[in-house]
mmCIF file of C-alpha atoms in Angstrom:
data_model
loop_
_atom_site.group_PDB
_atom_site.id
_atom_site.type_symbol
_atom_site.label_atom_id
_atom_site.label_comp_id
_atom_site.label_asym_id
_atom_site.label_seq_id
_atom_site.Cartn_x
_atom_site.Cartn_y
_atom_site.Cartn_z
ATOM 1 C CA MET A 1 -9.974 291.122 103.474
ATOM 2 C CA LEU A 2 -11.773 291.567 106.804
ATOM 3 C CA LEU A 3 -8.511 292.071 108.636
ATOM 4 C CA THR A 4 -7.357 294.673 106.057
ATOM 5 C CA GLU A 5 -10.476 296.681 106.743
ATOM 6 C CA LEU A 6 -10.159 296.369 110.463
ATOM 7 C CA VAL A 7 -6.404 296.911 110.798
ATOM 8 C CA PRO A 8 -4.876 298.636 107.697
ATOM 9 C CA HIS A 9 -1.449 297.200 107.078
ATOM 10 C CA ARG A 10 1.315 296.723 104.592
ATOM 11 C CA ALA A 11 2.590 293.275 105.728
ATOM 12 C CA LEU A 12 1.171 290.299 107.524
ATOM 13 C CA VAL A 13 2.757 287.080 108.782
ATOM 14 C CA VAL A 14 1.271 284.004 110.335
ATOM 15 C CA PHE A 15 3.766 281.747 112.104
ATOM 16 C CA THR A 16 2.814 278.347 113.412
ATOM 17 C CA ARG A 17 4.693 275.103 114.249
ATOM 18 C CA GLU A 18 1.582 273.108 113.338
ATOM 19 C CA CYS A 19 2.694 273.279 109.650
ATOM 20 C CA THR A 20 6.198 271.955 109.871
ATOM 21 C CA GLY A 21 6.776 272.041 106.104
ATOM 22 C CA ARG A 22 5.912 275.684 105.786
ATOM 23 C CA PRO A 23 5.659 277.405 109.221
ATOM 24 C CA ARG A 24 5.284 280.912 107.774
ATOM 25 C CA LYS A 25 2.337 282.319 105.833
ATOM 26 C CA ILE A 26 3.077 285.821 104.403
ATOM 27 C CA ALA A 27 1.440 288.620 102.501
ATOM 28 C CA GLY A 28 2.268 292.193 101.721
ATOM 29 C CA ASP A 29 5.391 294.246 101.186
ATOM 30 C CA PRO A 30 8.198 292.010 99.837
ATOM 31 C CA ALA A 31 10.820 294.167 101.481
ATOM 32 C CA ILE A 32 9.447 292.896 104.771
ATOM 33 C CA VAL A 33 7.842 289.482 104.261
ATOM 34 C CA ASP A 34 10.632 288.145 102.052
ATOM 35 C CA ARG A 35 13.340 289.104 104.582
ATOM 36 C CA ILE A 36 11.705 288.310 107.944
ATOM 37 C CA THR A 37 13.305 285.258 109.584
ATOM 38 C CA ILE A 38 11.947 282.431 111.741
ATOM 39 C CA ALA A 39 14.384 283.414 114.498
ATOM 40 C CA GLU A 40 12.851 286.971 114.609
ATOM 41 C CA LEU A 41 9.336 285.538 114.668
ATOM 42 C CA ASP A 42 10.251 283.076 117.443
ATOM 43 C CA ARG A 43 11.812 285.883 119.523
ATOM 44 C CA ILE A 44 8.644 287.977 119.242
ATOM 45 C CA ARG A 45 6.448 284.943 120.171
ATOM 46 C CA GLY A 46 8.586 284.196 123.201
ATOM 47 C CA GLY A 47 7.747 287.647 124.640
ATOM 48 C CA LEU A 48 3.964 287.192 124.347
ATOM 49 C CA THR A 49 1.335 285.384 126.388
ATOM 50 C CA ALA A 50 -1.593 283.493 124.857
ATOM 51 C CA GLY A 51 -4.506 285.745 123.954
ATOM 52 C CA GLU A 52 -2.362 288.897 124.080
ATOM 53 C CA PHE A 53 -2.628 291.487 121.285
ATOM 54 C CA CYS A 54 -0.098 294.187 121.706
ATOM 55 C CA CYS A 55 1.540 297.096 119.810
ATOM 56 C CA ARG A 56 5.288 297.263 120.212
ATOM 57 C CA PRO A 57 8.512 297.953 118.264
ATOM 58 C CA ALA A 58 10.154 294.767 117.096
ATOM 59 C CA ARG A 59 13.208 293.889 114.995
ATOM 60 C CA ILE A 60 11.935 292.187 111.850
ATOM 61 C CA ALA A 61 13.521 291.958 108.391
ATOM 62 C CA GLY A 62 16.677 293.241 109.898
ATOM 63 C CA ARG A 63 15.367 296.549 111.153
ATOM 64 C CA ASP A 64 13.178 298.005 114.011
ATOM 65 C CA ILE A 65 9.529 298.407 113.030
ATOM 66 C CA GLU A 66 6.323 299.043 114.948
ATOM 67 C CA VAL A 67 4.132 295.921 114.780
ATOM 68 C CA TYR A 68 0.915 294.449 116.162
ATOM 69 C CA ALA A 69 1.476 290.936 117.518
ATOM 70 C CA CYS A 70 -1.057 288.404 118.642
ATOM 71 C CA LEU A 71 -0.326 284.944 120.144
ATOM 72 C CA ASP A 72 -3.254 282.481 119.922
ATOM 73 C CA ARG A 73 -3.881 279.655 122.399
ATOM 74 C CA THR A 74 -2.760 277.189 119.686
ATOM 75 C CA ASP A 75 0.702 278.867 119.830
ATOM 76 C CA ALA A 76 0.172 280.498 116.386
ATOM 77 C CA LEU A 77 1.540 284.039 116.019
ATOM 78 C CA LEU A 78 -0.021 286.833 113.957
ATOM 79 C CA LEU A 79 2.288 289.693 113.065
ATOM 80 C CA ILE A 80 0.984 292.811 111.441
ATOM 81 C CA VAL A 81 2.962 295.859 110.167
ATOM 82 C CA PRO A 82 0.284 298.591 110.359
ATOM 83 C CA THR A 83 -0.379 301.703 108.442
ATOM 84 C CA GLY A 84 -2.200 304.721 109.764
ATOM 85 C CA HIS A 85 -3.505 305.291 113.258
ATOM 86 C CA ARG A 86 -3.768 302.646 115.943
ATOM 87 C CA PRO A 87 -7.274 300.967 115.999
ATOM 88 C CA ARG A 88 -9.577 301.093 118.972
ATOM 89 C CA PRO A 89 -9.239 298.272 121.511
ATOM 90 C CA ALA A 90 -12.621 296.933 120.479
ATOM 91 C CA VAL A 91 -11.329 296.599 116.831
ATOM 92 C CA LEU A 92 -8.239 294.702 118.066
ATOM 93 C CA ASP A 93 -10.482 292.374 120.015
ATOM 94 C CA ILE A 94 -12.407 291.541 116.775
ATOM 95 C CA ALA A 95 -9.035 290.987 114.987
ATOM 96 C CA ARG A 96 -7.891 288.631 117.783
ATOM 97 C CA ALA A 97 -11.175 286.695 117.540
ATOM 98 C CA LEU A 98 -10.827 286.423 113.706
ATOM 99 C CA PHE A 99 -7.233 285.128 114.131
ATOM 100 C CA ALA A 100 -8.355 282.563 116.666
ATOM 101 C CA VAL A 101 -10.727 281.149 114.017
ATOM 102 C CA VAL A 102 -7.853 281.044 111.449
ATOM 103 C CA ALA A 103 -5.426 279.482 113.957
ATOM 104 C CA THR A 104 -7.876 276.771 114.947
ATOM 105 C CA GLY A 105 -8.578 276.114 111.301
ATOM 106 C CA ILE A 106 -4.909 275.569 110.586
ATOM 107 C CA GLN A 107 -4.688 273.158 113.523
ATOM 108 C CA LEU A 108 -7.737 271.228 112.320
ATOM 109 C CA GLN A 109 -6.369 271.076 108.745
ATOM 110 C CA VAL A 110 -3.096 269.599 109.960
ATOM 111 C CA HIS A 111 -4.911 267.069 112.285
ATOM 112 C CA SER A 112 -7.008 265.869 109.288
ATOM 113 C CA ALA A 113 -4.368 266.278 106.619
ATOM 114 C CA SER A 114 -4.231 263.825 103.724
ATOM 115 C CA PRO A 115 -1.391 261.320 103.529
ATOM 116 C CA ALA A 116 0.071 263.215 100.468
ATOM 117 C CA TYR A 117 0.269 266.436 102.430
ATOM 118 C CA LEU A 118 1.914 264.720 105.371
ATOM 119 C CA ALA A 119 4.550 263.194 103.092
ATOM 120 C CA GLU A 120 5.203 266.548 101.335
ATOM 121 C CA SER A 121 5.401 268.394 104.646
ATOM 122 C CA ARG A 122 7.707 265.927 106.172
ATOM 123 C CA ALA A 123 9.961 266.025 103.095
ATOM 124 C CA ALA A 124 9.991 269.824 103.243
ATOM 125 C CA SER A 125 10.864 269.771 106.941
ATOM 126 C CA ALA A 126 13.751 267.327 106.398
ATOM 127 C CA GLU A 127 15.037 269.240 103.395
ATOM 128 C CA ARG A 128 15.033 272.598 105.228
ATOM 129 C CA ALA A 129 16.950 271.093 108.139
ATOM 130 C CA ARG A 130 19.401 269.325 105.820
ATOM 131 C CA THR A 131 20.034 272.469 103.732
ATOM 132 C CA VAL A 132 20.551 274.694 106.739
ATOM 133 C CA ALA A 133 22.881 272.101 108.317
ATOM 134 C CA GLU A 134 24.979 271.859 105.130
ATOM 135 C CA LEU A 135 25.225 275.675 104.664
ATOM 136 C CA THR A 136 26.083 276.113 108.262
ATOM 137 C CA GLU A 137 28.825 273.569 108.128
ATOM 138 C CA THR A 138 30.249 275.148 105.026
ATOM 139 C CA HIS A 139 30.405 278.566 106.568
ATOM 140 C CA ALA A 140 31.716 277.115 109.785
ATOM 141 C CA VAL A 141 34.625 275.434 108.069
ATOM 142 C CA THR A 142 35.422 278.706 106.269
ATOM 143 C CA LEU A 143 35.306 280.805 109.458
ATOM 144 C CA GLU A 144 37.315 278.155 111.403
ATOM 145 C CA THR A 145 39.996 278.422 108.666
ATOM 146 C CA ILE A 146 40.034 282.226 108.972
ATOM 147 C CA LEU A 147 40.216 281.971 112.701
ATOM 148 C CA ALA A 148 43.176 279.609 112.600
ATOM 149 C CA THR A 149 44.951 281.888 110.136
ATOM 150 C CA LEU A 150 44.463 284.997 112.246
ATOM 151 C CA ARG A 151 45.695 283.215 115.297
ATOM 152 C CA SER A 152 48.968 282.461 113.575
ATOM 153 C CA THR A 153 52.052 283.933 115.277
ATOM 154 C CA ASP A 154 53.352 285.017 111.926
ATOM 155 C CA LEU A 155 50.957 287.964 111.955
ATOM 156 C CA ASP A 156 52.362 291.241 113.390
ATOM 157 C CA ASP A 157 49.218 293.380 113.853
ATOM 158 C CA THR A 158 48.024 292.038 117.238
ATOM 159 C CA ARG A 159 45.001 294.389 117.448
ATOM 160 C CA ALA A 160 43.734 293.463 113.937
ATOM 161 C CA ARG A 161 44.144 289.761 114.696
ATOM 162 C CA THR A 162 42.264 290.089 118.011
ATOM 163 C CA THR A 163 39.430 291.989 116.436
ATOM 164 C CA ALA A 164 39.145 289.557 113.548
ATOM 165 C CA ARG A 165 39.267 286.599 115.935
ATOM 166 C CA GLU A 166 36.394 287.930 118.060
ATOM 167 C CA THR A 167 34.311 288.620 114.976
ATOM 168 C CA ALA A 168 34.895 285.152 113.552
ATOM 169 C CA THR A 169 34.110 283.567 116.917
ATOM 170 C CA SER A 170 30.827 285.504 117.237
ATOM 171 C CA ALA A 171 29.860 284.425 113.737
ATOM 172 C CA LEU A 172 30.561 280.710 114.491
ATOM 173 C CA ILE A 173 28.397 280.877 117.605
ATOM 174 C CA ALA A 174 25.570 282.471 115.617
ATOM 175 C CA LEU A 175 25.836 279.840 112.850
ATOM 176 C CA ARG A 176 25.834 276.948 115.332
ATOM 177 C CA SER A 177 22.815 278.421 117.071
ATOM 178 C CA ALA A 178 21.062 278.757 113.720
ATOM 179 C CA VAL A 179 21.427 275.173 112.801
ATOM 180 C CA ASP A 180 20.234 274.057 116.231
ATOM 181 C CA HIS A 181 17.212 276.370 115.917
ATOM 182 C CA HIS A 182 16.194 275.044 112.505
ATOM 183 C CA ARG A 183 16.661 271.467 113.709
ATOM 184 C CA ASP A 184 14.240 272.343 116.545
ATOM 185 C CA LEU A 185 11.678 273.461 113.914
ATOM 186 C CA ALA A 186 11.955 270.139 112.089
ATOM 187 C CA GLU A 187 11.821 268.171 115.288
ATOM 188 C CA GLU A 188 9.862 268.149 118.523
ATOM 189 C CA ALA A 189 11.129 266.710 121.826
ATOM 190 C CA VAL A 190 9.334 263.462 122.546
ATOM 191 C CA THR A 191 8.419 264.658 126.053
ATOM 192 C CA THR A 192 6.988 267.907 124.679
ATOM 193 C CA ALA A 193 4.923 266.050 122.013
ATOM 194 C CA PHE A 194 3.677 263.651 124.730
ATOM 195 C CA ALA A 195 2.748 266.541 127.043
ATOM 196 C CA ARG A 196 0.780 268.201 124.244
ATOM 197 C CA MET A 197 -1.078 264.929 123.500
ATOM 198 C CA HIS A 198 -1.890 264.532 127.291
ATOM 199 C CA GLY A 199 -3.524 267.932 127.293
ATOM 200 C CA GLU A 200 -5.553 267.197 124.137
ATOM 201 C CA LEU A 201 -6.802 263.898 125.566
ATOM 202 C CA ARG A 202 -7.758 265.479 128.908
ATOM 203 C CA SER A 203 -9.864 267.955 126.975
ATOM 204 C CA LEU A 204 -11.388 265.210 124.838
ATOM 205 C CA LEU A 205 -12.460 263.198 127.915
ATOM 206 C CA ARG A 206 -13.477 266.005 130.197
ATOM 207 C CA HIS A 207 -17.170 265.144 129.882
ATOM 208 C CA ARG A 208 -16.777 261.371 129.957
ATOM 209 C CA ASP A 209 -16.478 259.117 132.975
ATOM 210 C CA VAL A 210 -13.212 257.508 131.894
ATOM 211 C CA THR A 211 -9.854 257.443 133.799
ATOM 212 C CA LEU A 212 -6.945 258.334 131.517
ATOM 213 C CA GLU A 213 -3.653 256.548 132.426
ATOM 214 C CA MET A 214 -0.555 258.039 130.657
ATOM 215 C CA VAL A 215 2.776 256.260 130.423
ATOM 216 C CA ALA A 216 5.388 258.769 129.407
ATOM 217 C CA PRO A 217 8.382 257.942 127.128
ATOM 218 C CA PRO A 218 11.960 258.103 128.417
ATOM 219 C CA LEU A 219 13.259 261.590 129.071
ATOM 220 C CA ASP A 220 16.302 260.932 126.883
ATOM 221 C CA GLY A 221 14.202 259.704 123.920
ATOM 222 C CA ARG A 222 15.160 260.787 120.448
ATOM 223 C CA GLY A 223 13.462 263.971 119.022
ATOM 224 C CA LEU A 224 10.376 263.359 116.873
ATOM 225 C CA PRO A 225 10.072 264.757 113.263
ATOM 226 C CA GLY A 226 7.153 267.146 113.250
ATOM 227 C CA GLU A 227 4.931 264.946 111.141
ATOM 228 C CA VAL A 228 5.588 261.892 113.393
ATOM 229 C CA ALA A 229 4.559 263.947 116.435
ATOM 230 C CA HIS A 230 1.384 265.146 114.646
ATOM 231 C CA ALA A 231 0.543 261.611 113.415
ATOM 232 C CA ALA A 232 1.049 260.056 116.857
ATOM 233 C CA ARG A 233 -1.180 262.629 118.505
ATOM 234 C CA ALA A 234 -3.869 262.209 115.897
ATOM 235 C CA LEU A 235 -3.640 258.466 116.328
ATOM 236 C CA ALA A 236 -4.152 258.798 120.053
ATOM 237 C CA ARG A 237 -7.060 261.199 119.650
ATOM 238 C CA GLY A 238 -8.883 258.934 117.191
ATOM 239 C CA THR A 239 -8.280 255.796 119.234
ATOM 240 C CA VAL A 240 -9.203 257.264 122.576
ATOM 241 C CA LEU A 241 -12.365 258.833 121.146
ATOM 242 C CA ALA A 242 -13.402 255.467 119.741
ATOM 243 C CA LEU A 243 -12.609 253.525 122.887
ATOM 244 C CA SER A 244 -14.299 256.017 125.218
ATOM 245 C CA GLY A 245 -17.422 256.008 123.026
ATOM 246 C CA GLN A 246 -18.156 252.335 123.775
ATOM 247 C CA GLY A 247 -19.628 253.196 127.153
ATOM 248 C CA THR A 248 -18.090 250.095 128.823
ATOM 249 C CA ALA A 249 -14.534 251.279 129.305
ATOM 250 C CA GLY A 250 -13.666 252.825 132.687
ATOM 251 C CA ARG A 251 -9.898 253.202 132.022
ATOM 252 C CA ILE A 252 -7.812 253.919 128.952
ATOM 253 C CA ARG A 253 -4.083 253.542 129.005
ATOM 254 C CA VAL A 254 -1.864 255.570 126.510
ATOM 255 C CA ALA A 255 1.874 254.673 126.363
ATOM 256 C CA TRP A 256 4.669 255.982 124.254
ATOM 257 C CA ASN A 257 8.177 254.577 124.009
ATOM 258 C CA CYS A 258 11.217 255.047 121.765
ATOM 259 C CA ASP A 259 13.598 252.303 120.654
ATOM 260 C CA GLY A 260 16.015 254.713 118.956
ATOM 261 C CA ALA A 261 14.626 254.216 115.445
ATOM 262 C CA ASN A 262 10.839 254.228 116.066
ATOM 263 C CA LEU A 263 8.115 255.784 118.202
ATOM 264 C CA LEU A 264 6.080 253.011 119.715
ATOM 265 C CA VAL A 265 2.445 253.910 120.601
ATOM 266 C CA ASP A 266 0.270 251.502 122.628
ATOM 267 C CA ILE A 267 -3.319 252.334 123.586
ATOM 268 C CA ARG A 268 -5.621 249.921 125.383
ATOM 269 C CA ASP A 269 -8.814 249.878 127.525
ATOM 270 C CA ASP A 270 -10.559 247.773 130.092
ATOM 271 C CA GLY A 271 -13.933 247.584 128.249
ATOM 272 C CA LEU A 272 -15.791 244.527 126.976
ATOM 273 C CA GLY A 273 -13.894 244.327 123.709
ATOM 274 C CA GLU A 274 -16.877 245.188 121.578
ATOM 275 C CA ILE A 275 -15.284 247.914 119.322
ATOM 276 C CA ASP A 276 -15.049 247.377 115.584
ATOM 277 C CA VAL A 277 -11.307 247.344 115.226
ATOM 278 C CA ASP A 278 -11.493 246.947 111.449
ATOM 279 C CA GLU A 279 -13.350 250.219 111.078
ATOM 280 C CA LEU A 280 -11.007 251.926 113.514
ATOM 281 C CA GLU A 281 -7.968 250.662 111.569
ATOM 282 C CA ARG A 282 -9.528 251.949 108.359
ATOM 283 C CA GLN A 283 -9.719 255.406 109.827
ATOM 284 C CA LEU A 284 -6.144 255.380 111.171
ATOM 285 C CA ARG A 285 -4.123 253.289 108.650
ATOM 286 C CA ASP A 286 -3.523 255.887 105.956
ATOM 287 C CA ARG A 287 -1.894 258.341 108.302
ATOM 288 C CA VAL A 288 0.367 255.629 109.780
ATOM 289 C CA GLU A 289 1.372 253.958 106.491
ATOM 290 C CA THR A 290 2.140 257.351 104.854
ATOM 291 C CA LEU A 291 5.005 257.717 107.361
ATOM 292 C CA GLY A 292 6.214 254.158 106.724
ATOM 293 C CA GLY A 293 4.717 252.841 109.932
ATOM 294 C CA THR A 294 2.725 249.825 110.895
ATOM 295 C CA LEU A 295 -0.607 249.503 112.796
ATOM 296 C CA ASP A 296 -1.982 246.506 114.711
ATOM 297 C CA SER A 297 -5.187 246.193 116.686
ATOM 298 C CA GLU A 298 -7.207 243.626 118.524
ATOM 299 C CA SER A 299 -10.436 243.390 120.480
ATOM 300 C CA ILE A 300 -10.993 240.426 122.867
ATOM 301 C CA PRO A 301 -14.541 239.990 124.248
ATOM 302 C CA GLY A 302 -14.514 240.483 127.968
ATOM 303 C CA TRP A 303 -10.895 241.650 128.014
ATOM 304 C CA GLY A 304 -10.850 244.974 126.156
ATOM 305 C CA SER A 305 -9.353 246.447 123.003
ATOM 306 C CA ARG A 306 -5.809 247.456 121.997
ATOM 307 C CA VAL A 307 -4.259 249.547 119.233
ATOM 308 C CA ALA A 308 -0.474 249.607 118.698
ATOM 309 C CA ALA A 309 1.467 251.552 116.126
ATOM 310 C CA VAL A 310 5.186 251.737 115.151
ATOM 311 C CA LEU A 311 6.208 255.027 113.568
ATOM 312 C CA PRO A 312 9.662 255.278 112.084
ATOM 313 C CA LEU A 313 11.669 258.370 113.084
ATOM 314 C CA ASP A 314 13.491 258.487 109.783
ATOM 315 C CA LEU A 315 12.060 259.212 106.366
ATOM 316 C CA PRO A 316 10.977 256.114 104.576
ATOM 317 C CA ALA A 317 12.913 255.283 101.351
ATOM 318 C CA PRO A 318 11.344 256.498 98.052
ATOM 319 C CA SER A 319 8.709 253.997 96.940
ATOM 320 C CA PRO A 320 7.917 253.126 93.360
ATOM 321 C CA ASP A 321 4.300 253.284 94.330
ATOM 322 C CA GLY A 322 4.536 256.996 95.127
ATOM 323 C CA PRO A 323 6.328 258.707 92.230
ATOM 324 C CA VAL A 324 4.218 261.862 92.477
ATOM 325 C CA VAL A 325 4.986 262.342 96.176
ATOM 326 C CA ASP A 326 8.645 261.670 95.553
ATOM 327 C CA ALA A 327 8.710 264.269 92.813
ATOM 328 C CA LEU A 328 7.002 266.798 95.030
ATOM 329 C CA ALA A 329 9.681 266.188 97.631
ATOM 330 C CA ALA A 330 12.314 267.429 95.106
ATOM 331 C CA LEU A 331 10.597 270.813 94.715
ATOM 332 C CA GLY A 332 12.003 273.781 96.564
ATOM 333 C CA PRO A 333 9.821 276.046 98.782
ATOM 334 C CA ARG A 334 9.180 278.651 96.168
ATOM 335 C CA GLU A 335 8.582 275.962 93.500
ATOM 336 C CA ARG A 336 5.915 274.401 95.705
ATOM 337 C CA GLU A 337 4.273 277.787 96.057
ATOM 338 C CA VAL A 338 4.257 278.209 92.300
ATOM 339 C CA LEU A 339 2.732 274.714 91.871
ATOM 340 C CA GLU A 340 -0.064 275.733 94.216
ATOM 341 C CA HIS A 341 -0.856 278.698 91.938
ATOM 342 C CA LEU A 342 -0.651 276.350 88.847
ATOM 343 C CA VAL A 343 -3.222 274.118 90.535
ATOM 344 C CA ALA A 344 -5.403 277.282 90.940
ATOM 345 C CA GLY A 345 -5.072 277.840 87.175
ATOM 346 C CA ARG A 346 -3.156 281.168 87.318
ATOM 347 C CA ARG A 347 -0.946 282.551 84.626
ATOM 348 C CA ASN A 348 2.602 283.873 85.190
ATOM 349 C CA ARG A 349 1.584 287.527 85.615
ATOM 350 C CA ALA A 350 -0.950 286.753 88.268
ATOM 351 C CA ILE A 351 1.413 284.490 90.082
ATOM 352 C CA ALA A 352 4.170 287.161 89.996
ATOM 353 C CA GLN A 353 1.763 289.737 91.433
ATOM 354 C CA ARG A 354 0.768 287.406 94.329
ATOM 355 C CA LEU A 355 4.300 286.332 95.183
ATOM 356 C CA GLY A 356 5.783 289.826 94.724
ATOM 357 C CA VAL A 357 8.373 288.649 92.167
ATOM 358 C CA SER A 358 9.022 289.319 88.524
ATOM 359 C CA GLU A 359 7.373 287.377 85.684
ATOM 360 C CA SER A 360 10.833 286.141 84.620
ATOM 361 C CA THR A 361 11.356 284.713 88.117
ATOM 362 C CA VAL A 362 8.058 282.886 87.888
ATOM 363 C CA LYS A 363 8.937 281.488 84.435
ATOM 364 C CA PHE A 364 12.184 280.203 85.983
ATOM 365 C CA HIS A 365 10.300 278.454 88.811
ATOM 366 C CA VAL A 366 7.641 277.090 86.443
ATOM 367 C CA ALA A 367 10.377 275.583 84.304
ATOM 368 C CA GLY A 368 11.866 273.937 87.449
ATOM 369 C CA VAL A 369 8.502 272.554 88.433
ATOM 370 C CA LEU A 370 7.948 270.986 85.014
ATOM 371 C CA ARG A 371 11.397 269.514 84.932
ATOM 372 C CA LYS A 372 11.221 267.976 88.393
ATOM 373 C CA LEU A 373 7.745 266.568 87.911
ATOM 374 C CA GLY A 374 8.677 265.175 84.584
ATOM 375 C CA VAL A 375 5.804 266.857 82.623
ATOM 376 C CA ALA A 376 5.723 269.053 79.564
ATOM 377 C CA THR A 377 2.865 271.483 80.308
ATOM 378 C CA ARG A 378 1.435 273.561 83.140
ATOM 379 C CA GLY A 379 -1.794 271.629 82.955
ATOM 380 C CA GLU A 380 -0.010 268.346 83.500
ATOM 381 C CA ALA A 381 1.803 269.853 86.474
ATOM 382 C CA ALA A 382 -1.502 271.079 87.936
ATOM 383 C CA ALA A 383 -3.082 267.648 87.410
ATOM 384 C CA LEU A 384 -0.193 265.880 89.155
ATOM 385 C CA GLY A 385 -0.248 268.396 92.025
ATOM 386 C CA THR A 386 -4.045 267.895 92.436
ATOM 387 C CA GLU A 387 -3.614 264.128 92.455
ATOM 388 C CA ALA A 388 -1.035 264.430 95.237
ATOM 389 C CA GLY A 389 -3.313 266.611 97.369
ATOM 390 C CA VAL A 390 -1.673 270.006 96.719
ATOM 391 C CA ARG A 391 -4.207 272.695 97.465
ATOM 392 C CA ALA A 392 -4.848 275.596 95.182
ATOM 393 C CA ALA A 393 -3.330 278.814 96.528
ATOM 394 C CA GLY A 394 -5.935 281.306 97.618
#
């Protein structure tokens, strides 16, 4: 509401890699927000520097539009399609400050996310990557078949064959690039994730007299699913904060390694071994076990403390102890949005207005939600969603 008053607009998009399950948050004109792509947003973000708020033409939703774009220090992007005259620089400064608060809030929510949210987000990331890969392979096979046919010497029209071949080749390149790009969104290079953690820990310890020793993972280590990267960084932050708070540790060593199937995290100090490891494990265990990992810790008087975690890089198999989470993983992106509105107690008409779709479309998605969750009523679906940590849509 504040941003609407400051910068009148007809569409708004927030794009962040912090939320791997749903990296885009959209509002406004469906002709824009429903058609804008992650590739377009990533291209815009790549041309900005942190803290910059600029007005420029950009290609979004398949056409050139004048936009306001702001890149926060958290790497979150705010994109606004304005209406009316350009605001004064002072107004844009206020808008940038408001977005900084929102972007930081998103980052903090992800860092402190519940286990159910992490499981849902990871499942969404994996499902998106799988779907894109399958569709890409299907189209690739089709185009490869066309290409082989047009290369046939049985065709007489050389010019038509050449033109068709070039078109098909360009399409293949674009499709291959698309699947690589979406895989990048679902994964983070282990070296990139480690570097981000290093920066976070330096900031955490900047006012403490503790030496931080970092042992980087191999450069050729396997990519980390987004939720594993988030969990590993959160584990490191929580452990380092606890170890540095003892007052007896002069050095803390943080090491990551990959064995091909797991991310191995090892954190230890040279303190007096007085930390309450049971309490520290209680704080960290839910996040680790949600991803199918294991956590081990020890504190030896006079020798220091150690926390070690093993985080699998592949999704854990569905567990009979988590039927609600497994059912949520089966929901499509739009069905998850509808469930968030059901949790908020909204009827079909209100949901349709907020999502910019027809009531019949909402009814279709509600039916899908009920079927996949195995419930008979909207109230039961809302109750299951609440139990699994689904937040009510604002």
